[in-house]
PDB file of C-alpha atoms in Angstrom:
ATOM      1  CA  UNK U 988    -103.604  50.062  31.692  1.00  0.00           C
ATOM      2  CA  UNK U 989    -101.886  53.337  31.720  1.00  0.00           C
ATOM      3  CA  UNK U 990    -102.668  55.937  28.600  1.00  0.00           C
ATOM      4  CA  UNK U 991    -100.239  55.505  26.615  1.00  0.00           C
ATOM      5  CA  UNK U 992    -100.441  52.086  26.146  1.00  0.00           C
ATOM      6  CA  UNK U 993    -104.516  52.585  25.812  1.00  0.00           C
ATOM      7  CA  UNK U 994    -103.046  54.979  22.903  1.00  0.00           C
ATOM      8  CA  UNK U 995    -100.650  52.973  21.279  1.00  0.00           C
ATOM      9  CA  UNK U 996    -103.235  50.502  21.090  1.00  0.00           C
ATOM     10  CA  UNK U 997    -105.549  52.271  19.573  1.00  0.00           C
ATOM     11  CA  UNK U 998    -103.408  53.472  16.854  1.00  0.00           C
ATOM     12  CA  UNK U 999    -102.378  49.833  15.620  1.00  0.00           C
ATOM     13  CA  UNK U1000    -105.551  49.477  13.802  1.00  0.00           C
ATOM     14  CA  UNK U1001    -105.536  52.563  11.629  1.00  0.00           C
ATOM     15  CA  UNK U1002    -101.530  51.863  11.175  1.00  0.00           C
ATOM     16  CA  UNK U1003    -102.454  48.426   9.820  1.00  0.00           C
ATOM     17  CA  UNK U1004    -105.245  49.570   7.516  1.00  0.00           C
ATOM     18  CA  UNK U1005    -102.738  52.248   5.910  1.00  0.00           C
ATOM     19  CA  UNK U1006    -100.005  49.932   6.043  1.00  0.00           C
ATOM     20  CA  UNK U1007    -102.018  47.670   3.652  1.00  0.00           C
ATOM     21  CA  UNK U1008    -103.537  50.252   1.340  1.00  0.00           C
ATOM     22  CA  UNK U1009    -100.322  51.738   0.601  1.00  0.00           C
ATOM     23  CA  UNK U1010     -98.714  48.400  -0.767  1.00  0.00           C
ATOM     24  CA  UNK U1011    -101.729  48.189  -2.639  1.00  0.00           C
ATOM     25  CA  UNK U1012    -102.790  44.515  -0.591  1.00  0.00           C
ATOM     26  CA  UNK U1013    -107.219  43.454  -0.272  1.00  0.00           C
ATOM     27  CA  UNK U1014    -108.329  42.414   2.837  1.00  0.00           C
ATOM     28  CA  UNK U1015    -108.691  38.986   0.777  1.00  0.00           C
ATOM     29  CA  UNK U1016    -105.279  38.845  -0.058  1.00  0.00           C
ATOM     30  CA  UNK U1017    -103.781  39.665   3.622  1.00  0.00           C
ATOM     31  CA  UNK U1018    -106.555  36.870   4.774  1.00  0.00           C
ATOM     32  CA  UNK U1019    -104.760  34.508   2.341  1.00  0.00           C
ATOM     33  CA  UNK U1020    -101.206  35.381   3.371  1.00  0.00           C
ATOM     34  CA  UNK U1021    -101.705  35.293   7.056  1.00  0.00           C
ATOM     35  CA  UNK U1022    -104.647  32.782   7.472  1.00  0.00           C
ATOM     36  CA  UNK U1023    -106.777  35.195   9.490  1.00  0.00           C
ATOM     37  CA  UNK U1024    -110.348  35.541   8.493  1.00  0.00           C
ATOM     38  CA  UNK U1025    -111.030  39.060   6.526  1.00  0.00           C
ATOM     39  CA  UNK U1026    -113.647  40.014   9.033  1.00  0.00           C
ATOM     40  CA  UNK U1027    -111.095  39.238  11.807  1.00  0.00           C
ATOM     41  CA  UNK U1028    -108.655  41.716   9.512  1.00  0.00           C
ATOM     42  CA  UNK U1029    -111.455  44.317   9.257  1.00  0.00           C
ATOM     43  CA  UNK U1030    -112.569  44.498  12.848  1.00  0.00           C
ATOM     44  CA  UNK U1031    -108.612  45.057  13.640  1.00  0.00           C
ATOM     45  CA  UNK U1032    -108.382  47.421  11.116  1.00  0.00           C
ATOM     46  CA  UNK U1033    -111.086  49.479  12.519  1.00  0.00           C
ATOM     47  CA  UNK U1034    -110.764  48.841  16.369  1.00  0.00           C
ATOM     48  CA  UNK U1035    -113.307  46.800  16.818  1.00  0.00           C
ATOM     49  CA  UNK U1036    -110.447  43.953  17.785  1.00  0.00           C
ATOM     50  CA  UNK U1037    -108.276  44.555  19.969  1.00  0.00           C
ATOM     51  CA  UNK U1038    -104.463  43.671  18.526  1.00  0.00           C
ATOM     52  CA  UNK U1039    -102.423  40.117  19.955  1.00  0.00           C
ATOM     53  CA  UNK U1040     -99.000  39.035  18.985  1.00  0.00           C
ATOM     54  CA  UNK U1041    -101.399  35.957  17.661  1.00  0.00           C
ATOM     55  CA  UNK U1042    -102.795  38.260  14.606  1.00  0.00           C
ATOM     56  CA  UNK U1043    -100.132  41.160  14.712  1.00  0.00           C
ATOM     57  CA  UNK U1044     -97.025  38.276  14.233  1.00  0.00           C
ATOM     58  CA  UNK U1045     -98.713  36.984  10.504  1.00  0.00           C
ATOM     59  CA  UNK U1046     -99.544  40.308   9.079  1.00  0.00           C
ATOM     60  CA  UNK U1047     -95.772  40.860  10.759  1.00  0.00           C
ATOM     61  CA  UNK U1048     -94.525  38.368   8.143  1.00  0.00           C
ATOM     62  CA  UNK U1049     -96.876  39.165   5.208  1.00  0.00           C
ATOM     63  CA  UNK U1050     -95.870  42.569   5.095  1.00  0.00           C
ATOM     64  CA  UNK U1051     -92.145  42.065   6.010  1.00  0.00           C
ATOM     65  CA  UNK U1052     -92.048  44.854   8.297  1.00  0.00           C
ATOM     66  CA  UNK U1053     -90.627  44.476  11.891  1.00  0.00           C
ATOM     67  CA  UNK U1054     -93.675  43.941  14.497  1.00  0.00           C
ATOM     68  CA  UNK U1055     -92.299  47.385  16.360  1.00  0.00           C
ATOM     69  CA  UNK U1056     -93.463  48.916  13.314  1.00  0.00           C
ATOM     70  CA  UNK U1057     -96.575  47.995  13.493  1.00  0.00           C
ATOM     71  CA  UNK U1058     -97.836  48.690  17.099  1.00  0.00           C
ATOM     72  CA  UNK U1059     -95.690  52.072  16.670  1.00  0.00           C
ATOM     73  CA  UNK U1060     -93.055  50.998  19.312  1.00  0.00           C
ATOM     74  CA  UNK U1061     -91.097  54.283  20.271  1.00  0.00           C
ATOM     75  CA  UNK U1062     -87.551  53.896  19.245  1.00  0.00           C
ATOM     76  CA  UNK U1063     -84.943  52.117  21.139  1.00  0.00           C
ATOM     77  CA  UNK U1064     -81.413  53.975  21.890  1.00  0.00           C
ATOM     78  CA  UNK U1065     -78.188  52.952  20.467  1.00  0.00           C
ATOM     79  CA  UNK U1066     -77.820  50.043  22.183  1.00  0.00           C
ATOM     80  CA  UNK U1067     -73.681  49.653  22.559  1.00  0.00           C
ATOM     81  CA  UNK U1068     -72.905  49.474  25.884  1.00  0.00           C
ATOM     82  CA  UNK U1069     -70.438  52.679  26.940  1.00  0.00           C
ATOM     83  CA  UNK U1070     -69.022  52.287  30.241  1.00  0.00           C
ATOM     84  CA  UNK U1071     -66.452  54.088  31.906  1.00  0.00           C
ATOM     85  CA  UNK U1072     -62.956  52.485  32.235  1.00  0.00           C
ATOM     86  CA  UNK U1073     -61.047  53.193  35.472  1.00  0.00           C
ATOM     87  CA  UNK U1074     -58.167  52.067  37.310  1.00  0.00           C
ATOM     88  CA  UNK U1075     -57.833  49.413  39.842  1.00  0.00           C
ATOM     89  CA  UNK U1076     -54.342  49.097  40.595  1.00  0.00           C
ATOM     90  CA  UNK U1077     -52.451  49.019  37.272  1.00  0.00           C
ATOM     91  CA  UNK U1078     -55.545  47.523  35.521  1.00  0.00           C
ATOM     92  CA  UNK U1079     -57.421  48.991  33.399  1.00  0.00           C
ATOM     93  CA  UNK U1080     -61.491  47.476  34.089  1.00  0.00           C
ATOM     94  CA  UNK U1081     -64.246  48.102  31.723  1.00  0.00           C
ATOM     95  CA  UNK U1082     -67.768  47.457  33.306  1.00  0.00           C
ATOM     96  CA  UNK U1083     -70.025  46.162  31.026  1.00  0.00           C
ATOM     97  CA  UNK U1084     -73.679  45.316  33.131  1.00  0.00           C
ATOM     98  CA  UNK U1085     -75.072  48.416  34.128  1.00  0.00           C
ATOM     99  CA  UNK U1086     -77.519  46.922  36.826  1.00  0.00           C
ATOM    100  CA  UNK U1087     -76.380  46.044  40.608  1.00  0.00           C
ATOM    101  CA  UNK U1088     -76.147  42.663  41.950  1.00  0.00           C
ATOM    102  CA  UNK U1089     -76.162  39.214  39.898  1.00  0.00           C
ATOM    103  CA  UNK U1090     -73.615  38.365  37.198  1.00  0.00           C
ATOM    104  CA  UNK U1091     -70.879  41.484  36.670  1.00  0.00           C
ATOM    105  CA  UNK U1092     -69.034  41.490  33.439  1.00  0.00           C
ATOM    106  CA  UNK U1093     -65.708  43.264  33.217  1.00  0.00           C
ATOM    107  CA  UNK U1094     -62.621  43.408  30.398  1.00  0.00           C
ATOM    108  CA  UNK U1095     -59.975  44.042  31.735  1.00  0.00           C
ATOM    109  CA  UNK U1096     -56.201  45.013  30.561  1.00  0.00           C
ATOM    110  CA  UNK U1097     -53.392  43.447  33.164  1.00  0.00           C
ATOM    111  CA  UNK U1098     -50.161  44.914  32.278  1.00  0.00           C
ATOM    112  CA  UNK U1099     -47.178  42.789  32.843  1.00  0.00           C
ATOM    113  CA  UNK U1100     -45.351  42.090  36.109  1.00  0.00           C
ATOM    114  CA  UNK U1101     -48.083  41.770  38.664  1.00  0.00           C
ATOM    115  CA  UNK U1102     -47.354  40.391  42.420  1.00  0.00           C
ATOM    116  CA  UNK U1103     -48.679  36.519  42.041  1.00  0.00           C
ATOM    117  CA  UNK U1104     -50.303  36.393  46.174  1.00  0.00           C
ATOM    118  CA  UNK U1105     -53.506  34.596  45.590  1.00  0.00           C
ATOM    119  CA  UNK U1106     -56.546  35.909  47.471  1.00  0.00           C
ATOM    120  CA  UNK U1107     -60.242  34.601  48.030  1.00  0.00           C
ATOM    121  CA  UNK U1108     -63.753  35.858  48.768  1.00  0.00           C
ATOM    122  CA  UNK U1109     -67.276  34.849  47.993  1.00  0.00           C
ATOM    123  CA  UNK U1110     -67.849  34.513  44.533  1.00  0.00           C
ATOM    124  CA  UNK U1111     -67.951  32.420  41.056  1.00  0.00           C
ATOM    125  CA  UNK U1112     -65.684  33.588  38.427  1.00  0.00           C
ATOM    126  CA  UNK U1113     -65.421  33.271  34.455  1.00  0.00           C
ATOM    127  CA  UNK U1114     -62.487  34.177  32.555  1.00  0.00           C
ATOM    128  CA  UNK U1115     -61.782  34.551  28.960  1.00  0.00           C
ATOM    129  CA  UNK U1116     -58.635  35.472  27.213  1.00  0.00           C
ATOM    130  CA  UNK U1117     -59.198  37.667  24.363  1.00  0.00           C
ATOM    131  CA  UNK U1118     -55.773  38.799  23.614  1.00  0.00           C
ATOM    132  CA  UNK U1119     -52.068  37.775  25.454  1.00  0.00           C
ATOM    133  CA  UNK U1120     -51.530  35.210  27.499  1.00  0.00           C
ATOM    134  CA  UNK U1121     -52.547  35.095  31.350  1.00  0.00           C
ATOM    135  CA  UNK U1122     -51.470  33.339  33.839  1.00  0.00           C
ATOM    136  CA  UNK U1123     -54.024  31.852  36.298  1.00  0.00           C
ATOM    137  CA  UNK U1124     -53.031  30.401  39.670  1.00  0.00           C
ATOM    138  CA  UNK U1125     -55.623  28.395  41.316  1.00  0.00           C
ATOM    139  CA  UNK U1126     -54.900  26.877  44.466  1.00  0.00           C
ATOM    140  CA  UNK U1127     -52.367  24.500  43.513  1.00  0.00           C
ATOM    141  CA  UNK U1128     -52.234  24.944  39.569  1.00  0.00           C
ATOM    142  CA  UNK U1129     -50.531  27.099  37.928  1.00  0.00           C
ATOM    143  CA  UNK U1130     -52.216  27.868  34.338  1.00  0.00           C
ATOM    144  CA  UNK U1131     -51.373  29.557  31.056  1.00  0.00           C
ATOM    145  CA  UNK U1132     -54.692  30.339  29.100  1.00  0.00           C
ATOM    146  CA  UNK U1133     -53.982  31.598  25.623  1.00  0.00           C
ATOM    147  CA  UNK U1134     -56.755  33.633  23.370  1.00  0.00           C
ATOM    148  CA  UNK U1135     -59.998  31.769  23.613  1.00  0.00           C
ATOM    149  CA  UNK U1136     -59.854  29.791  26.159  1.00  0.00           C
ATOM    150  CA  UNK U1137     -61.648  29.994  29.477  1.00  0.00           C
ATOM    151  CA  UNK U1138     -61.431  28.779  33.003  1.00  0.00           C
ATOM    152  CA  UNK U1139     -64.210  29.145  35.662  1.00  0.00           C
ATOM    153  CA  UNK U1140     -63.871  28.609  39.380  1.00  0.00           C
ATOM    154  CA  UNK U1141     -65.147  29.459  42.514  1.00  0.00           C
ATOM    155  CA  UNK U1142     -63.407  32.422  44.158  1.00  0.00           C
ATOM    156  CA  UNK U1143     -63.413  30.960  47.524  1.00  0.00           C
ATOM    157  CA  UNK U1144     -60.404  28.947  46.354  1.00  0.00           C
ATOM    158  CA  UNK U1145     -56.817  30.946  46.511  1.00  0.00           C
ATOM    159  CA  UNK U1146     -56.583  32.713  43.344  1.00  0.00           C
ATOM    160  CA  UNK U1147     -54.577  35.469  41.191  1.00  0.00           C
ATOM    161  CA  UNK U1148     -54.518  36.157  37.254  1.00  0.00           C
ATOM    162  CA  UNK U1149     -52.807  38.589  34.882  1.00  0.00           C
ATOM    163  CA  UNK U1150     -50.409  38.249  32.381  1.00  0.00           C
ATOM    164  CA  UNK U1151     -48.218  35.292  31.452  1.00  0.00           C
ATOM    165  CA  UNK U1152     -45.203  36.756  29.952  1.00  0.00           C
ATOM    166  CA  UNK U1153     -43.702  40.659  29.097  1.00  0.00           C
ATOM    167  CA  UNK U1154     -47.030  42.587  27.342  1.00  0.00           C
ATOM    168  CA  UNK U1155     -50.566  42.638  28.638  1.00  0.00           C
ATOM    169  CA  UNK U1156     -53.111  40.608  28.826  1.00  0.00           C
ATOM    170  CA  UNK U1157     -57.221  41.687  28.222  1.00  0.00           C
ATOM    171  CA  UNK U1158     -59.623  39.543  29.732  1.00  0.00           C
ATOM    172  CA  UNK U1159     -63.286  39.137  29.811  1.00  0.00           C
ATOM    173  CA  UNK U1160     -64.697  38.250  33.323  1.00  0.00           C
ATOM    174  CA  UNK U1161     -68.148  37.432  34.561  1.00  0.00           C
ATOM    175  CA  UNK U1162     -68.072  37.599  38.100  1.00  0.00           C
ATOM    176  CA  UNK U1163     -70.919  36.420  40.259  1.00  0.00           C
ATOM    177  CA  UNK U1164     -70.448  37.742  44.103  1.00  0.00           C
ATOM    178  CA  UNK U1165     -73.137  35.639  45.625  1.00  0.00           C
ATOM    179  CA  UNK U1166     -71.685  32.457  43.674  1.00  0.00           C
ATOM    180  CA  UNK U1167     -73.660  33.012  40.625  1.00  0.00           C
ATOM    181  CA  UNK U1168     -72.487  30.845  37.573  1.00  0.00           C
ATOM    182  CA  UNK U1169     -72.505  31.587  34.107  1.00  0.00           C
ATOM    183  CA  UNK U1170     -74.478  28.376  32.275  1.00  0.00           C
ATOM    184  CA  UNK U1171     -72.798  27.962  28.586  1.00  0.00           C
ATOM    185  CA  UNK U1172     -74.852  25.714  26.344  1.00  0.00           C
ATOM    186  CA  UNK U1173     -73.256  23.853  23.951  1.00  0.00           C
ATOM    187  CA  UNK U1174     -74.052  24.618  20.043  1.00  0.00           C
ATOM    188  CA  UNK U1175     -76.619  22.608  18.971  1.00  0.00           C
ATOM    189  CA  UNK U1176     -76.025  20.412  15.814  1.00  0.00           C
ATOM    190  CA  UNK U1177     -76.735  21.441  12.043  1.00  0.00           C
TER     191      UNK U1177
END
């Protein structure tokens, strides 16, 4: 265990303990609240016990503070993606994974009036129109996918998309070189 964890462990307790005095709360109340024993409560408090998601995830609840509060977590940086755009041809791509290999996922922004030669390579592909109207051709089919819909496909296939008609087209793709497929689970019922 390196020293900083060792550190932020030992701070949990005395966090806890001033956590609860300042919202005026016993030790017999927080037992109450949570269901954990007020000697169990105590020894935590003091660092006698050492802290598990188990005990921290009640007192979590019962105070209505996030659990990074209470272990001291170190704050987390905004957490937008911000990727560069650049050009690839006369589209405009957006990268949106930061890490190599796996699933990629790209916008992009086809202008109009694109060649139409379909191409392959290794690879699984997901598209989804957000705004236009693109034009997929897929070995023998020739699709036009309006906002929100999607079509996935292996890449191996002859393929081209971009847009359908006179303005652009943005698309969200997930792109998996090695094959990799996207798995969409259906919405469970209310």
């Amino acid at each position: 265990m390196t020293d900083a964890i060792t550190t932020a462990l030992a701070e949990v307790g005395p966090r806890l303990r001033r956590l609860r005095t300042q919202r005026n709360v016993t030790l017999v109340e927080l037992s109450e609240a949570t269901g954990i024993s007020k000697s169990t409560l105590s020894r935590l408090e003091s660092g006698q016990r050492r802290p598990s998601l188990e005990l921290l995830l009640p007192i979590s609840i019962a105070h209505q503070v996030p659990l990074d509060e209470l272990v001291g977590a170190p704050k987390v940086g905004d957490p937008r993606v911000r990727m560069e755009p650049r050009m690839s041809g006369d589209r405009t791509v957006v990268p949106l994974t930061r890490q190599p290999g796996g699933l990629q996922a790209y916008k992009m922004v086809i202008p109009p009036g694109r060649p139409t030669e379909q191409r392959t390579h290794e690879g699984y592909e997901w598209l989804y129109v957000l705004s236009g109207r693109a034009r997929l051709l897929l070995a023998d089919h020739d699709l036009v996918m309006q906002p929100g819909e999607a079509a996935e496909f292996d890449t191996r296939l002859p393929h081209w998309f971009g847009s359908a008609d006179d303005h652009p087209v943005e698309i969200l793709s997930l792109f998996g070189k090695q094959g990799e497929r996207m798995h969409v689970r259906a919405k469970p019922k209310r």
